[in-house]
XYZ file of C-alpha atoms in Angstrom:
370
model
C 45.715 -59.023 35.098
C 43.091 -56.298 34.657
C 40.269 -56.502 37.198
C 36.766 -55.007 37.018
C 36.178 -52.876 40.106
C 32.724 -51.433 40.822
C 32.670 -48.499 43.262
C 29.208 -47.925 44.788
C 29.308 -45.802 47.952
C 26.669 -43.704 49.683
C 27.400 -40.051 50.389
C 29.374 -39.159 53.493
C 26.742 -36.858 54.948
C 27.918 -33.284 55.339
C 31.369 -33.908 53.895
C 31.202 -35.457 50.397
C 28.586 -36.516 47.868
C 28.395 -40.119 46.725
C 29.863 -39.127 43.360
C 32.779 -37.362 45.064
C 33.363 -40.356 47.326
C 33.384 -42.754 44.374
C 35.768 -40.562 42.385
C 38.198 -40.175 45.289
C 38.272 -43.910 46.028
C 38.859 -44.581 42.333
C 41.722 -42.075 42.224
C 43.384 -43.776 45.173
C 42.900 -47.262 43.710
C 44.534 -46.201 40.417
C 47.713 -45.118 42.199
C 48.286 -48.779 43.101
C 46.510 -50.635 40.285
C 46.407 -48.300 37.266
C 45.363 -50.963 34.744
C 42.115 -52.030 36.426
C 38.761 -51.150 34.880
C 36.930 -48.928 37.387
C 33.164 -48.382 37.186
C 31.620 -45.753 39.478
C 27.966 -46.213 40.447
C 27.272 -43.722 43.275
C 24.512 -44.967 45.565
C 21.896 -43.561 47.934
C 19.216 -44.899 50.270
C 16.391 -42.506 49.497
C 17.776 -39.580 51.458
C 19.742 -36.517 50.472
C 21.842 -37.174 47.381
C 19.533 -39.744 45.803
C 18.786 -37.548 42.797
C 22.494 -36.902 42.284
C 23.215 -40.637 42.473
C 20.742 -41.311 39.671
C 22.094 -38.410 37.620
C 25.641 -39.730 37.893
C 24.768 -43.348 37.137
C 22.131 -43.114 34.399
C 23.337 -41.877 30.978
C 20.926 -39.397 29.446
C 19.336 -38.320 32.733
C 18.089 -34.727 32.544
C 17.683 -32.276 35.414
C 14.632 -29.976 35.482
C 15.057 -26.891 37.722
C 11.938 -25.750 39.594
C 10.981 -23.360 42.375
C 8.644 -24.759 45.024
C 7.135 -23.795 48.359
C 9.679 -24.498 51.092
C 8.874 -26.245 54.376
C 7.495 -23.082 56.021
C 6.408 -21.216 52.905
C 9.533 -19.536 51.571
C 10.390 -20.314 47.918
C 13.051 -22.974 47.430
C 15.032 -23.729 44.278
C 15.076 -27.449 43.588
C 14.966 -29.861 40.675
C 13.558 -33.172 39.588
C 15.326 -35.679 37.366
C 13.976 -37.148 34.143
C 15.313 -40.605 33.235
C 15.443 -41.910 29.650
C 12.772 -44.545 30.352
C 10.217 -41.865 31.268
C 10.655 -42.177 35.032
C 11.080 -39.130 37.255
C 13.181 -38.973 40.419
C 11.903 -36.499 43.014
C 13.848 -35.926 46.239
C 12.047 -34.626 49.318
C 15.259 -33.378 50.951
C 15.603 -30.762 48.214
C 12.081 -29.363 48.599
C 11.008 -29.993 52.188
C 14.202 -31.032 53.885
C 15.619 -30.602 57.352
C 18.582 -28.587 56.111
C 16.246 -25.903 54.723
C 15.137 -24.778 58.189
C 16.917 -22.875 60.935
C 15.430 -22.925 63.495
C 13.457 -26.154 63.164
C 9.663 -25.867 63.329
C 8.092 -29.253 64.097
C 4.467 -28.063 64.027
C 4.667 -25.660 61.089
C 6.932 -27.521 58.638
C 5.163 -29.269 55.766
C 5.640 -31.224 52.528
C 3.806 -28.932 50.101
C 6.959 -28.301 48.066
C 7.555 -32.017 47.621
C 4.041 -32.377 46.237
C 4.647 -29.435 43.905
C 7.788 -31.108 42.561
C 5.849 -34.338 42.003
C 3.156 -32.343 40.179
C 5.804 -30.730 37.966
C 7.088 -34.160 36.953
C 3.536 -35.320 36.210
C 2.869 -32.182 34.149
C 5.937 -33.013 32.081
C 4.529 -36.461 31.338
C 6.458 -38.712 33.720
C 5.229 -42.284 33.408
C 6.705 -43.471 36.719
C 7.788 -41.756 39.913
C 10.763 -42.678 42.074
C 10.184 -40.769 45.308
C 13.162 -40.362 47.643
C 11.751 -39.268 50.991
C 14.663 -39.163 53.452
C 15.736 -36.003 55.241
C 12.312 -34.495 55.938
C 11.831 -31.449 58.169
C 8.134 -32.048 58.872
C 5.721 -34.345 60.686
C 2.639 -33.632 58.579
C 1.844 -37.202 57.523
C 2.152 -36.230 53.885
C -0.850 -33.910 54.149
C 1.057 -31.105 52.452
C 2.098 -33.167 49.468
C -1.457 -34.456 49.022
C -2.802 -30.897 49.056
C -0.270 -29.908 46.382
C -1.509 -32.842 44.314
C -5.097 -31.611 44.486
C -6.603 -32.951 47.711
C -8.388 -30.481 50.015
C -7.959 -30.733 53.764
C -10.969 -29.025 55.306
C -11.856 -27.948 58.839
C -15.312 -27.942 60.457
C -16.066 -24.480 59.029
C -15.357 -25.574 55.481
C -12.041 -23.727 55.219
C -8.718 -25.263 54.248
C -6.600 -26.266 57.231
C -3.200 -24.726 57.840
C -0.221 -26.610 56.505
C 1.979 -28.632 58.825
C 1.214 -30.930 61.730
C -0.558 -28.121 63.601
C -3.166 -27.875 60.868
C -4.074 -31.536 61.314
C -5.530 -30.704 64.739
C -8.470 -28.944 63.046
C -8.915 -31.415 60.178
C -12.549 -32.448 59.699
C -12.485 -34.147 56.297
C -10.392 -34.722 53.184
C -11.870 -34.031 49.762
C -10.046 -36.129 47.137
C -12.179 -35.034 44.184
C -9.310 -33.057 42.643
C -6.495 -35.390 43.686
C -4.280 -36.254 40.752
C -3.964 -39.862 39.652
C -0.758 -41.837 39.804
C 1.228 -41.908 36.563
C 0.708 -44.816 34.179
C 3.495 -46.963 35.632
C 2.921 -46.033 39.264
C 5.023 -44.504 42.014
C 7.711 -46.109 44.177
C 8.772 -44.780 47.585
C 12.519 -45.014 48.235
C 13.294 -45.058 51.962
C 15.450 -46.917 54.464
C 12.945 -46.284 57.294
C 10.654 -49.132 58.390
C 8.663 -47.372 61.137
C 4.842 -47.271 61.112
C 2.938 -43.991 61.246
C 1.829 -43.942 64.897
C 2.836 -45.065 68.386
C 6.104 -45.683 70.171
C 7.892 -46.505 66.925
C 5.988 -43.976 64.863
C 6.971 -40.818 63.020
C 6.512 -38.433 65.938
C 8.062 -40.560 68.679
C 11.154 -41.673 66.787
C 11.884 -38.787 64.448
C 10.088 -35.816 66.018
C 13.022 -34.919 68.294
C 15.313 -34.730 65.248
C 12.937 -32.115 63.831
C 12.856 -29.886 66.872
C 10.143 -31.533 68.987
C 10.614 -31.784 72.767
C 9.128 -34.373 75.111
C 5.854 -32.480 75.477
C 5.517 -31.947 71.714
C 5.757 -35.595 70.682
C 2.343 -36.748 72.052
C 0.653 -33.778 70.376
C 2.350 -34.490 67.050
C 1.308 -38.139 67.303
C -2.297 -37.260 68.199
C -2.534 -34.956 65.183
C -1.182 -37.686 62.931
C -3.757 -40.091 64.390
C -6.521 -37.603 63.547
C -5.189 -37.381 59.988
C -5.182 -41.192 59.733
C -8.832 -41.346 60.880
C -9.889 -38.777 58.304
C -7.939 -40.706 55.676
C -10.118 -43.733 56.474
C -13.157 -41.828 55.239
C -11.396 -40.342 52.210
C -9.417 -43.323 50.939
C -11.226 -46.281 52.525
C -10.754 -47.734 55.982
C -8.939 -50.872 54.869
C -6.431 -48.939 52.752
C -5.791 -46.272 55.374
C -5.456 -48.775 58.227
C -3.041 -50.913 56.219
C -1.027 -47.868 55.185
C -0.689 -46.642 58.780
C 0.983 -49.871 59.929
C 2.920 -50.479 56.705
C 6.679 -50.498 57.336
C 7.837 -47.117 56.117
C 4.564 -45.258 56.713
C 6.350 -43.240 59.393
C 9.186 -42.262 57.076
C 9.708 -38.540 56.469
C 7.379 -37.515 59.280
C 4.614 -39.703 57.879
C 5.036 -38.594 54.261
C 5.323 -42.314 53.590
C 1.726 -42.664 54.801
C 0.473 -39.890 52.541
C 2.114 -41.499 49.538
C 0.820 -44.961 50.436
C -2.799 -43.823 50.626
C -2.289 -42.047 47.291
C -1.377 -45.461 45.871
C 2.419 -45.529 45.842
C 4.298 -48.677 46.831
C 7.227 -48.828 49.240
C 10.603 -50.403 48.672
C 14.047 -50.336 50.243
C 15.709 -47.070 49.363
C 19.059 -48.685 48.677
C 17.426 -51.576 46.844
C 15.303 -49.290 44.699
C 18.249 -47.103 43.751
C 20.489 -50.120 43.140
C 17.931 -51.736 40.886
C 17.319 -48.541 38.932
C 21.032 -47.954 38.225
C 21.627 -51.659 37.393
C 24.057 -52.176 40.257
C 22.954 -55.791 40.697
C 24.137 -56.657 37.193
C 27.346 -54.666 37.554
C 28.179 -56.350 40.880
C 27.608 -59.800 39.398
C 30.220 -59.107 36.730
C 32.726 -57.368 38.985
C 35.914 -58.749 40.471
C 35.481 -56.492 43.518
C 32.731 -54.150 44.696
C 33.682 -51.242 46.947
C 30.964 -49.540 48.969
C 31.060 -46.910 51.671
C 29.231 -44.661 54.109
C 30.028 -42.040 56.682
C 29.645 -44.366 59.654
C 29.460 -48.146 59.700
C 27.666 -49.226 62.879
C 24.953 -51.535 64.179
C 22.259 -49.617 62.283
C 23.879 -50.254 58.918
C 22.102 -53.594 58.609
C 18.719 -51.816 58.635
C 18.591 -51.166 54.917
C 21.632 -48.905 54.646
C 23.614 -48.795 51.424
C 26.695 -50.654 52.678
C 24.737 -53.667 53.923
C 22.618 -53.843 50.771
C 25.658 -53.702 48.498
C 27.441 -56.330 50.607
C 24.483 -58.627 50.006
C 25.087 -58.477 46.260
C 28.636 -59.821 46.425
C 29.230 -61.094 49.942
C 32.700 -62.527 49.316
C 33.862 -59.732 46.983
C 32.885 -56.513 48.757
C 35.183 -53.979 50.406
C 34.168 -51.111 52.686
C 35.312 -47.535 53.107
C 33.761 -45.686 56.053
C 34.387 -42.451 57.861
C 34.256 -44.409 61.092
C 33.886 -48.145 61.681
C 31.989 -48.889 64.888
C 30.817 -52.463 64.281
C 32.573 -55.684 63.254
C 33.259 -56.017 59.523
C 34.656 -59.553 59.566
C 32.497 -61.985 57.656
C 30.761 -59.089 55.874
C 33.546 -57.444 53.902
C 36.703 -58.767 52.300
C 38.562 -55.704 53.579
C 37.713 -52.362 55.187
C 39.308 -48.941 55.553
C 38.396 -46.266 58.105
C 39.074 -42.600 57.324
C 39.279 -41.876 61.043
C 42.118 -44.364 61.413
C 43.904 -43.239 58.270
C 43.666 -39.576 59.290
C 44.545 -40.139 62.932
C 41.203 -38.884 64.235
C 37.645 -37.950 63.315
C 38.296 -34.210 63.137
C 41.155 -34.632 60.683
C 39.134 -37.070 58.585
C 36.218 -34.657 58.271
C 38.489 -31.697 57.521
C 39.896 -33.306 54.370
C 37.613 -36.227 53.457
C 38.641 -36.496 49.802
C 42.319 -36.751 50.732
C 41.627 -39.612 53.089
C 39.152 -41.276 50.722
C 41.947 -41.442 48.148
C 44.193 -42.940 50.813
C 41.495 -45.497 51.594
C 41.206 -46.462 47.930
C 44.965 -46.962 47.758
C 44.974 -48.990 50.984
C 42.290 -51.356 49.689
C 44.061 -51.764 46.363
C 47.260 -52.644 48.227
C 45.424 -55.349 50.193
C 43.724 -56.816 47.129
C 45.096 -60.141 45.935
C 43.315 -61.365 42.757
C-alpha cells in the first residue's frame, strides 16, 4: 500500500544542506519502498540555510542576487528571496555571518549588510519580511542594520559612530527621522534563540565567546549594548525599548533581534515560522510518516530546534535521522537512525554524509510497518 512520506530535515551544519539531506534520505527510502509518495520539505530554524529551505519548498520563489557591505566592510555577494505572495526572505548569515570572518572581530563586526539586504527587498516592493537572523558574527545590537535602514547613530560631537559594538561606546543619540517604515504586512524575526539582550543570559555573555570575545571582552560588549538600549529608549520610546530588551530573542544574533524589535518587527520561533510558511503543518497532518533530522540530537534540541518542532506536529508518526544522537529518542520518535552508528564513527559519518544519509533512509524504511 502506497504511503505518503514527508521528509523535513534541517541542514547538517558544515556537511550537507537541508535540501541535500532530504534528497539523500528519500533516495535511501526508495531502495526499500519504491512505491511510496515522498514529499521533501527542507526545513531551517532561522539560521544558515533558511533562504535555501524556502527556495526549495515554495514553488515560484525567486532569488535576487545583491552585493552588500560585509561584517567588517568588505563587499559580500548575497541574495534575498522573493516569494509569490509578496514576502521576502532575508538571511543574516549570508550578509553578516560568522563564516564570513577569519579571524573573528567581536568589537568591529556589524550588521550593516543585513540592513542593506532588507532595504533591497523593500526597494523591490516586498510587502512582508521574513528575517532569518541565526549565524551572526557581530554583537552590535542591530545598530548596523538600523543605520542601513536610515537611522543615524550620532556621538557627542555630532558625527556618526563607528559600526560594530565598539562604536556603541561613543553613542550619544539615535536620529530616526530617516528610518524606513516596515512593509505593509510587517516583518517577522525567525530565530531559535530566546535570550534577552543584556545580562548573564544576554547576547554578549552567552554568544560573545562564539564570536571571538574573551572573558575580559564580554563585560565591555554588554556595557556597550546597555548604552545602546538606553539611547533606544529616547529614540523609540522607553516602554518599547525596555520591553524589547527583555523580549525572548532580543539577544539573538548579537542583539540584532533587539534592533529589529524596536524597529517594529515581531519575533517567532524560527522553526515554527519556516514550517508555517512552507505549509509543513498541513503536509504533516496528511502524511503517513514524517521524517526529520539534524546534525546532532541532544538536550538542546527541545529549545526550538527543527527536530523537536517537527515531532510536535505528528508525535506518533515522526522518525529522526541525526548525525549523532546524544539524548533519548523514545517517546518522541517512532524510530531513529544515527549516521555515526551507521558509519562506525563520527569521522566516517562526516566524511561521506550523503552516503550514510541514504543508508539511514533505507534503515528507517526497513523498520516501518504501516
